[in-house]
Coordinates of N, CA and C in Angstrom, one line a residue:
X1 N 82.6 152.2 100.9 CA 82.3 152.3 102.3 C 81.2 153.4 102.6
X2 N 80.1 153.1 103.3 CA 79.1 154.0 103.6 C 79.7 155.1 104.5
X3 N 78.9 156.3 104.5 CA 79.4 157.4 105.4 C 79.4 157.0 106.8
X4 N 78.3 156.3 107.3 CA 78.2 155.9 108.7 C 79.3 154.9 109.1
X5 N 79.6 154.0 108.2 CA 80.7 153.0 108.4 C 82.1 153.7 108.5
X6 N 82.2 154.7 107.5 CA 83.5 155.4 107.5 C 83.7 156.3 108.8
X7 N 82.6 156.9 109.2 CA 82.7 157.6 110.5 C 83.0 156.8 111.7
X8 N 82.3 155.6 111.7 CA 82.6 154.7 112.8 C 84.1 154.2 112.8
X9 N 84.5 153.9 111.6 CA 85.9 153.4 111.4 C 86.9 154.5 111.8
X10 N 86.6 155.8 111.6 CA 87.4 156.9 112.0 C 87.5 157.1 113.5
X11 N 86.3 157.0 114.1 CA 86.2 157.2 115.5 C 86.7 156.0 116.3
X12 N 86.4 154.9 115.8 CA 86.8 153.6 116.5 C 87.6 152.7 115.6
X13 N 88.8 153.1 115.3 CA 89.6 152.3 114.3 C 89.8 150.9 114.8
X14 N 90.0 149.9 113.8 CA 90.2 148.5 114.1 C 91.7 148.2 113.9
X15 N 92.2 147.3 114.7 CA 93.6 146.9 114.5 C 93.7 145.4 114.6
X16 N 94.6 144.9 113.8 CA 94.9 143.5 113.8 C 95.4 143.1 115.2
X17 N 94.9 142.0 115.8 CA 95.4 141.7 117.1 C 96.8 141.1 117.1
X18 N 97.3 140.7 115.9 CA 98.6 140.1 115.8 C 99.7 141.2 115.6
X19 N 99.5 142.0 114.6 CA 100.6 142.9 114.2 C 100.2 144.4 114.6
X20 N 99.0 144.6 115.0 CA 98.5 145.9 115.5 C 98.4 146.9 114.4
X21 N 98.4 146.5 113.2 CA 98.3 147.4 112.1 C 96.8 147.7 111.8
X22 N 96.4 148.9 111.3 CA 95.0 149.2 111.1 C 94.4 148.2 110.0
X23 N 93.2 147.9 110.3 CA 92.4 147.0 109.3 C 91.0 147.6 109.1
X24 N 90.4 147.2 108.0 CA 89.1 147.8 107.7 C 88.0 147.3 108.6
X25 N 88.1 146.1 109.1 CA 87.1 145.5 110.0 C 87.8 144.7 111.1
X26 N 87.0 144.5 112.1 CA 87.6 143.7 113.2 C 88.0 142.3 112.8
X27 N 89.2 141.9 113.2 CA 89.7 140.6 112.8 C 91.2 140.6 112.5
X28 N 91.7 139.5 112.1 CA 93.1 139.3 111.8 C 93.3 139.7 110.3
X29 N 94.4 140.5 110.1 CA 94.7 140.9 108.7 C 95.1 139.7 107.9
X30 N 95.0 139.8 106.6 CA 95.3 138.6 105.7 C 96.7 138.1 105.9
X31 N 97.7 139.0 105.9 CA 99.1 138.5 106.1 C 99.3 137.8 107.4
X32 N 98.7 138.3 108.5 CA 98.9 137.6 109.8 C 98.1 136.3 109.8
X33 N 97.0 136.2 109.2 CA 96.2 135.0 109.1 C 97.0 133.9 108.4
X34 N 97.6 134.3 107.3 CA 98.5 133.4 106.5 C 99.7 133.0 107.3
X35 N 100.2 133.8 108.2 CA 101.4 133.5 108.9 C 101.2 132.7 110.2
X36 N 99.9 132.5 110.6 CA 99.7 131.7 111.8 C 100.2 130.3 111.6
X37 N 100.8 129.7 112.6 CA 101.3 128.3 112.4 C 100.2 127.2 112.5
X38 N 99.4 127.2 111.4 CA 98.3 126.2 111.4 C 98.8 125.0 110.7
X39 N 98.0 123.9 110.9 CA 98.3 122.6 110.2 C 98.0 122.8 108.8
X40 N 98.8 122.3 107.9 CA 98.6 122.4 106.4 C 97.5 121.4 106.0
X41 N 96.3 121.9 105.5 CA 95.3 120.9 105.2 C 95.7 119.9 104.1
X42 N 96.7 120.3 103.3 CA 97.1 119.3 102.3 C 97.9 118.1 102.8
X43 N 98.1 118.2 104.2 CA 98.7 117.0 104.8 C 97.7 115.9 105.0
X44 N 96.4 116.3 104.9 CA 95.4 115.3 105.0 C 95.1 114.9 106.4
X45 N 94.7 113.7 106.6 CA 94.4 113.1 107.9 C 95.5 113.2 108.9
X46 N 95.4 114.0 110.0 CA 96.5 114.2 110.9 C 96.8 112.9 111.7
X47 N 95.9 111.9 111.7 CA 96.2 110.7 112.4 C 97.2 109.8 111.6
X48 N 97.6 110.2 110.4 CA 98.6 109.5 109.6 C 100.0 110.1 110.0
X49 N 100.1 111.1 110.7 CA 101.4 111.6 111.2 C 101.8 110.8 112.4
X50 N 103.1 110.4 112.3 CA 103.6 109.5 113.4 C 103.6 110.2 114.7
X51 N 104.0 111.5 114.8 CA 104.1 112.2 116.0 C 102.7 112.3 116.7
X52 N 101.6 112.5 115.9 CA 100.3 112.7 116.4 C 99.7 111.3 116.8
X53 N 100.0 110.3 116.0 CA 99.6 108.9 116.4 C 100.2 108.6 117.8
X54 N 101.4 108.9 118.0 CA 102.1 108.6 119.3 C 101.5 109.3 120.5
X55 N 101.0 110.5 120.3 CA 100.5 111.3 121.4 C 99.0 111.1 121.7
X56 N 98.2 110.9 120.6 CA 96.7 111.0 120.8 C 96.1 109.6 120.6
X57 N 95.3 109.1 121.5 CA 94.7 107.8 121.5 C 93.3 107.9 121.0
X58 N 93.1 107.7 119.7 CA 91.8 107.9 119.0 C 91.5 106.6 118.2
X59 N 91.4 105.5 118.8 CA 91.1 104.2 118.0 C 89.7 104.2 117.5
X60 N 88.8 104.9 118.0 CA 87.4 104.9 117.5 C 87.2 106.0 116.4
X61 N 88.2 106.7 116.1 CA 88.1 107.8 115.0 C 88.8 107.3 113.7
X62 N 88.2 107.7 112.6 CA 88.8 107.4 111.3 C 89.8 108.4 110.9
X63 N 89.6 109.6 111.4 CA 90.5 110.7 111.0 C 90.5 111.8 112.0
X64 N 91.4 112.8 111.7 CA 91.5 113.9 112.6 C 91.9 115.2 111.8
X65 N 91.2 116.3 112.1 CA 91.6 117.6 111.5 C 91.7 118.6 112.7
X66 N 92.5 119.6 112.5 CA 92.6 120.6 113.6 C 93.2 121.9 113.0
X67 N 93.1 123.0 113.7 CA 93.7 124.2 113.2 C 95.1 124.3 113.5
X68 N 95.5 124.0 114.8 CA 96.9 124.1 115.1 C 97.2 123.6 116.5
X69 N 98.4 123.8 116.9 CA 98.8 123.4 118.3 C 98.3 124.4 119.3
X70 N 98.1 123.9 120.5 CA 97.6 124.7 121.6 C 98.7 125.5 122.2
X71 N 99.0 126.6 121.5 CA 100.1 127.5 122.0 C 100.0 128.8 121.2
X72 N 100.8 129.8 121.6 CA 100.7 131.1 120.9 C 99.4 131.8 120.9
X73 N 99.0 132.4 119.8 CA 97.8 133.2 119.8 C 96.6 132.3 119.9
X74 N 96.6 131.1 119.4 CA 95.4 130.2 119.5 C 95.1 129.9 121.0
X75 N 96.2 129.6 121.7 CA 96.0 129.3 123.1 C 95.5 130.6 123.9
X76 N 96.0 131.7 123.5 CA 95.6 133.0 124.2 C 94.1 133.2 123.9
X77 N 93.7 133.1 122.7 CA 92.3 133.4 122.4 C 91.4 132.4 123.0
X78 N 91.7 131.1 123.0 CA 90.9 130.1 123.7 C 90.7 130.4 125.2
X79 N 91.8 130.8 125.8 CA 91.8 131.1 127.2 C 90.9 132.4 127.5
X80 N 91.1 133.4 126.6 CA 90.3 134.6 126.8 C 88.8 134.3 126.6
X81 N 88.4 133.4 125.7 CA 87.0 133.0 125.5 C 86.5 132.2 126.7
X82 N 87.2 131.1 127.1 CA 86.7 130.2 128.1 C 86.8 130.8 129.5
X83 N 87.9 131.5 129.8 CA 88.1 131.9 131.2 C 87.6 133.3 131.5
X84 N 87.6 134.2 130.4 CA 87.2 135.6 130.6 C 86.0 136.0 129.8
X85 N 85.4 135.0 129.1 CA 84.2 135.3 128.3 C 84.4 136.5 127.4
X86 N 85.6 136.6 126.8 CA 85.8 137.7 125.8 C 85.2 137.4 124.5
X87 N 84.2 138.1 124.1 CA 83.5 137.9 122.8 C 84.4 138.1 121.6
X88 N 85.4 139.1 121.7 CA 86.2 139.3 120.6 C 87.1 138.1 120.3
X89 N 87.4 137.3 121.3 CA 88.2 136.1 121.1 C 87.5 135.1 120.3
X90 N 86.2 135.0 120.5 CA 85.3 134.1 119.7 C 85.3 134.5 118.3
X91 N 85.3 135.8 118.0 CA 85.3 136.3 116.6 C 86.6 135.9 115.9
X92 N 87.7 136.1 116.6 CA 89.0 135.8 116.1 C 89.2 134.3 115.8
X93 N 88.7 133.5 116.7 CA 88.8 132.0 116.6 C 87.9 131.6 115.4
X94 N 86.7 132.2 115.3 CA 85.8 131.8 114.1 C 86.5 132.2 112.8
X95 N 87.2 133.3 112.8 CA 87.9 133.6 111.5 C 89.0 132.6 111.2
X96 N 89.7 132.1 112.2 CA 90.8 131.1 112.0 C 90.1 129.8 111.6
X97 N 89.0 129.4 112.3 CA 88.3 128.1 112.0 C 87.7 128.1 110.6
X98 N 87.1 129.3 110.2 CA 86.5 129.3 108.9 C 87.6 129.2 107.8
X99 N 88.7 129.9 108.0 CA 89.8 129.8 107.1 C 90.3 128.3 106.9
X100 N 90.5 127.7 108.1 CA 91.0 126.3 108.0 C 90.0 125.3 107.5
X101 N 88.7 125.5 107.9 CA 87.6 124.6 107.4 C 87.5 124.7 105.9
X102 N 87.5 125.9 105.3 CA 87.5 126.1 103.9 C 88.6 125.4 103.2
X103 N 89.8 125.5 103.8 CA 91.0 124.8 103.2 C 90.8 123.3 103.2
X104 N 90.3 122.8 104.3 CA 90.1 121.3 104.4 C 89.0 120.9 103.3
X105 N 88.0 121.7 103.2 CA 86.9 121.3 102.2 C 87.5 121.4 100.8
X106 N 88.3 122.4 100.5 CA 88.9 122.6 99.2 C 89.8 121.4 98.8
X107 N 90.5 120.9 99.8 CA 91.3 119.7 99.6 C 90.6 118.4 99.6
X108 N 89.3 118.5 99.9 CA 88.4 117.3 99.9 C 89.0 116.2 100.8
X109 N 89.4 116.7 102.0 CA 90.0 115.8 103.0 C 88.9 114.9 103.6
X110 N 87.8 115.4 103.9 CA 86.8 114.7 104.7 C 85.4 114.7 103.9
X111 N 84.6 113.7 104.2 CA 83.3 113.6 103.6 C 82.3 113.3 104.8
X112 N 81.7 114.3 105.3 CA 80.8 114.1 106.5 C 79.5 114.7 106.2
X113 N 78.4 114.3 106.9 CA 77.1 114.8 106.6 C 76.4 115.4 107.9
X114 N 77.1 115.3 109.0 CA 76.5 115.8 110.2 C 77.7 116.1 111.2
X115 N 77.4 117.0 112.2 CA 78.4 117.3 113.2 C 77.8 117.1 114.6
X116 N 78.6 116.6 115.5 CA 78.2 116.5 116.9 C 79.2 117.3 117.7
X117 N 78.8 118.3 118.5 CA 79.7 119.1 119.2 C 79.8 118.5 120.6
X118 N 81.0 118.4 121.1 CA 81.2 117.9 122.5 C 80.6 118.9 123.5
X119 N 79.6 118.4 124.3 CA 78.9 119.3 125.2 C 79.6 119.5 126.5
X120 N 79.1 120.5 127.2 CA 79.6 120.8 128.6 C 78.6 120.1 129.5
X121 N 79.0 119.7 130.7 CA 78.1 119.2 131.7 C 77.1 120.4 132.0
X122 N 75.9 120.1 132.4 CA 74.9 121.1 132.6 C 75.4 122.2 133.6
X123 N 76.1 121.8 134.7 CA 76.5 122.8 135.7 C 77.5 123.7 135.2
X124 N 78.4 123.2 134.3 CA 79.4 124.1 133.7 C 78.8 125.1 132.7
X125 N 77.8 124.5 132.0 CA 77.2 125.4 131.0 C 76.4 126.5 131.7
X126 N 75.8 126.2 132.8 CA 75.1 127.3 133.6 C 76.1 128.3 134.1
X127 N 77.3 127.8 134.6 CA 78.3 128.7 135.2 C 78.9 129.6 134.2
X128 N 79.3 129.0 133.0 CA 80.0 129.7 132.0 C 79.0 130.5 131.2
X129 N 77.8 130.0 130.9 CA 76.8 130.7 130.2 C 76.8 130.4 128.7
X130 N 77.8 129.6 128.2 CA 77.9 129.2 126.8 C 78.8 128.0 126.6
X131 N 78.6 127.3 125.5 CA 79.5 126.3 125.1 C 80.5 126.8 124.1
X132 N 81.7 126.9 124.4 CA 82.7 127.5 123.5 C 82.8 126.8 122.2
X133 N 82.5 125.5 122.1 CA 82.5 124.8 120.8 C 81.4 125.3 119.9
X134 N 80.2 125.5 120.5 CA 79.1 126.1 119.7 C 79.4 127.5 119.3
X135 N 80.0 128.3 120.1 CA 80.3 129.7 119.8 C 81.4 129.8 118.7
X136 N 82.2 128.8 118.5 CA 83.2 128.9 117.5 C 82.9 128.0 116.3
X137 N 83.1 126.7 116.5 CA 82.9 125.8 115.3 C 81.4 125.7 114.9
X138 N 80.5 125.7 115.9 CA 79.1 125.7 115.6 C 78.6 126.8 114.7
X139 N 79.1 128.0 114.9 CA 78.7 129.2 114.1 C 79.3 129.1 112.7
X140 N 80.4 128.4 112.6 CA 81.1 128.3 111.3 C 80.4 127.3 110.4
X141 N 80.1 126.1 111.0 CA 79.7 125.0 110.1 C 78.2 124.8 110.1
X142 N 77.4 125.5 110.9 CA 76.0 125.3 111.0 C 75.2 125.4 109.6
X143 N 75.8 126.2 108.7 CA 75.1 126.3 107.4 C 75.5 125.2 106.4
X144 N 76.5 124.4 106.8 CA 77.0 123.4 105.9 C 76.6 122.0 106.4
X145 N 76.6 121.8 107.7 CA 76.3 120.5 108.2 C 75.2 120.5 109.2
X146 N 74.4 119.4 109.3 CA 73.4 119.3 110.3 C 74.1 119.1 111.7
X147 N 73.8 119.9 112.7 CA 74.4 119.7 114.0 C 73.4 118.9 114.8
X148 N 73.8 117.7 115.2 CA 72.9 116.8 115.9 C 73.1 117.0 117.5
X149 N 72.0 117.3 118.2 CA 72.1 117.5 119.6 C 71.8 116.2 120.4
X150 N 72.6 115.2 120.1 CA 72.3 113.9 120.6 C 73.2 113.4 121.8
X151 N 74.2 114.3 122.1 CA 75.2 113.9 123.1 C 75.1 114.8 124.3
X152 N 75.1 114.2 125.5 CA 75.1 114.9 126.7 C 76.2 114.4 127.6
X153 N 76.6 115.2 128.5 CA 77.8 114.9 129.4 C 77.4 114.9 130.8
X154 N 77.8 113.8 131.5 CA 77.6 113.8 133.0 C 78.6 114.6 133.7
X155 N 78.4 114.9 134.9 CA 79.3 115.7 135.7 C 80.5 114.9 136.1
X156 N 81.7 115.4 135.7 CA 83.0 114.7 136.0 C 84.0 115.8 136.4
X157 N 85.1 115.4 137.0 CA 86.1 116.4 137.3 C 86.7 117.0 136.1
X158 N 87.1 118.3 136.2 CA 87.6 119.0 135.0 C 88.9 118.3 134.5
X159 N 89.0 118.1 133.2 CA 90.1 117.4 132.6 C 91.4 118.1 132.9
X160 N 91.4 119.4 132.9 CA 92.7 120.1 133.1 C 93.4 119.7 134.4
X161 N 92.7 119.3 135.4 CA 93.3 118.9 136.7 C 93.8 117.5 136.8
X162 N 93.7 116.7 135.7 CA 94.0 115.3 135.8 C 95.2 115.0 134.9
X163 N 95.9 113.9 135.3 CA 97.0 113.4 134.5 C 96.4 112.5 133.4
X164 N 97.3 112.0 132.5 CA 96.8 111.2 131.4 C 96.0 110.0 131.8
X165 N 96.4 109.2 132.7 CA 95.7 108.0 133.1 C 94.3 108.4 133.7
X166 N 94.3 109.4 134.5 CA 93.1 109.8 135.2 C 92.1 110.4 134.1
X167 N 92.6 111.1 133.1 CA 91.7 111.6 132.0 C 91.0 110.4 131.3
X168 N 91.8 109.4 131.0 CA 91.2 108.2 130.3 C 90.1 107.6 131.2
X169 N 90.3 107.4 132.5 CA 89.3 106.8 133.4 C 88.1 107.8 133.5
X170 N 88.4 109.1 133.6 CA 87.4 110.1 133.8 C 86.4 110.1 132.7
X171 N 86.8 109.9 131.5 CA 86.0 110.0 130.3 C 85.3 108.7 129.9
X172 N 85.7 107.6 130.5 CA 85.1 106.3 130.1 C 83.6 106.3 130.2
X173 N 83.0 106.9 131.3 CA 81.6 106.9 131.5 C 81.0 108.3 131.4
X174 N 81.7 109.2 130.7 CA 81.3 110.6 130.8 C 80.1 111.0 130.0
X175 N 79.8 110.3 128.9 CA 78.8 110.7 127.9 C 77.6 109.8 127.9
X176 N 76.5 110.4 127.4 CA 75.3 109.6 127.1 C 74.8 110.1 125.7
X177 N 74.5 109.1 124.8 CA 74.1 109.5 123.5 C 72.7 108.9 123.3
X178 N 71.8 109.7 122.8 CA 70.4 109.3 122.5 C 70.2 109.6 121.0
X179 N 70.0 108.5 120.2 CA 69.7 108.7 118.8 C 70.3 107.6 118.0
X180 N 69.8 107.5 116.8 CA 70.3 106.5 115.8 C 71.2 107.1 114.8
X181 N 72.4 106.7 114.7 CA 73.4 107.3 113.8 C 73.7 106.4 112.6
X182 N 72.9 105.4 112.4 CA 73.2 104.4 111.4 C 73.5 105.0 110.0
X183 N 74.7 104.7 109.5 CA 75.1 105.2 108.2 C 75.6 106.6 108.2
X184 N 75.5 107.3 109.3 CA 75.9 108.7 109.3 C 77.4 108.9 109.3
X185 N 77.9 109.9 108.6 CA 79.3 110.2 108.6 C 79.5 111.5 109.5
X186 N 80.1 111.3 110.6 CA 80.1 112.3 111.7 C 81.4 113.1 111.8
X187 N 81.2 114.4 112.0 CA 82.3 115.2 112.4 C 82.1 115.5 113.9
X188 N 83.0 115.0 114.7 CA 82.9 115.1 116.2 C 83.9 116.2 116.7
X189 N 83.3 117.3 117.2 CA 84.1 118.5 117.4 C 84.3 118.9 118.8
X190 N 85.5 119.3 119.2 CA 85.9 119.8 120.5 C 86.8 121.0 120.3
X191 N 87.0 121.7 121.4 CA 87.9 122.9 121.2 C 89.4 122.5 121.4
X192 N 89.7 121.7 122.3 CA 91.1 121.2 122.5 C 91.2 119.7 122.8
X193 N 92.1 119.1 122.1 CA 92.3 117.6 122.3 C 93.7 117.5 123.0
X194 N 93.7 116.9 124.2 CA 95.0 116.8 125.0 C 95.5 115.4 124.9
X195 N 94.7 114.4 125.3 CA 95.1 113.0 125.1 C 94.3 112.3 124.1
X196 N 93.1 112.8 123.8 CA 92.1 112.1 123.0 C 91.1 111.4 123.8
X197 N 91.2 111.3 125.1 CA 90.3 110.6 126.0 C 88.8 111.0 125.8
X198 N 88.6 112.3 125.8 CA 87.2 112.9 125.7 C 86.6 112.5 124.4
X199 N 87.3 112.9 123.3 CA 86.6 112.8 122.0 C 86.6 111.3 121.6
X200 N 87.5 110.5 122.1 CA 87.4 109.0 121.7 C 86.3 108.4 122.5
X201 N 86.0 108.8 123.7 CA 84.9 108.2 124.5 C 83.5 108.6 123.8
X202 N 83.4 109.8 123.3 CA 82.2 110.2 122.5 C 82.2 109.4 121.2
X203 N 83.3 109.2 120.5 CA 83.3 108.5 119.3 C 82.9 107.0 119.4
X204 N 83.3 106.5 120.6 CA 82.9 105.1 120.8 C 81.4 104.9 120.9
X205 N 80.7 105.9 121.5 CA 79.3 105.9 121.6 C 78.7 106.1 120.2
X206 N 79.2 107.0 119.4 CA 78.8 107.2 118.1 C 78.9 105.9 117.2
X207 N 80.0 105.2 117.4 CA 80.2 104.0 116.7 C 79.1 102.9 117.1
X208 N 78.8 102.8 118.4 CA 77.8 101.9 118.9 C 76.4 102.3 118.3
X209 N 76.2 103.6 118.1 CA 74.9 104.0 117.6 C 74.8 103.9 116.1
X210 N 75.8 103.3 115.4 CA 75.8 103.0 114.0 C 76.5 103.9 113.1
X211 N 77.2 104.9 113.6 CA 78.0 105.8 112.7 C 78.9 105.0 111.8
X212 N 78.9 105.4 110.5 CA 79.7 104.7 109.5 C 81.1 105.2 109.5
X213 N 81.3 106.5 109.8 CA 82.6 107.1 109.8 C 82.6 108.2 110.8
X214 N 83.7 108.4 111.5 CA 83.8 109.4 112.5 C 85.2 110.2 112.3
X215 N 85.1 111.5 112.1 CA 86.2 112.3 112.1 C 86.3 113.2 113.4
X216 N 87.4 113.1 114.1 CA 87.6 114.0 115.2 C 88.1 115.4 114.7
X217 N 87.7 116.4 115.3 CA 88.0 117.8 114.9 C 88.2 118.7 116.1
X218 N 89.2 119.5 116.0 CA 89.4 120.4 117.2 C 90.0 121.7 116.7
X219 N 89.9 122.7 117.5 CA 90.6 124.0 117.3 C 92.1 123.8 117.5
X220 N 92.4 123.1 118.6 CA 93.8 122.9 118.9 C 94.1 121.5 119.4
X221 N 95.4 121.1 119.2 CA 95.9 119.9 119.8 C 97.0 120.3 120.8
X222 N 97.0 119.7 122.0 CA 97.9 120.1 123.0 C 99.3 119.4 122.7
X223 N 100.4 120.1 122.6 CA 101.7 119.5 122.3 C 102.2 118.9 123.6
X224 N 103.2 118.0 123.4 CA 103.9 117.4 124.5 C 104.5 118.5 125.4

């Protein structure tokens, strides 16, 4: 450790946000990262799980991967990022995502050649100032996959305020896709999947544009 770094660490010590023990650098300590209740990548395609099939309607997707359920620390960090613009929450989420993504790649669960990130409507992007999917997943996978900026979103009511039936209707005409995806194997990425309406609507457009395979991907799945 350099003298400058050692001095900084002494004056401004870092602590794990989970156990609050001292750590050498900002982030989650290794034991706490291992203890997070994440989906086991060796389970493979989450759409093959009966409980997930019953809850999420993703007929246009070939598979699904995610970090974990939308609760506990994952929920807290996502809320801090989206609602309070806390940059440290983005760093923590990227650490979790990178860990999970590496595990999925090691298990050879998916074979994709490009990613499409679910966009925000323009007015929400202006209001928030950033797309949380780009700040998390985009930063992790951009060196491994081509990120295709082909999807845009029209202004619709916020999904959080709607029930399941309204979510499905709301997303039916929510997206516009410009580009040819013939033969592409797409990773379609969102931060949270609640019913599957949003990501399935986007997947349907990808399929129409010629995508050969579509994997849905999210930081969290909302439990019942």
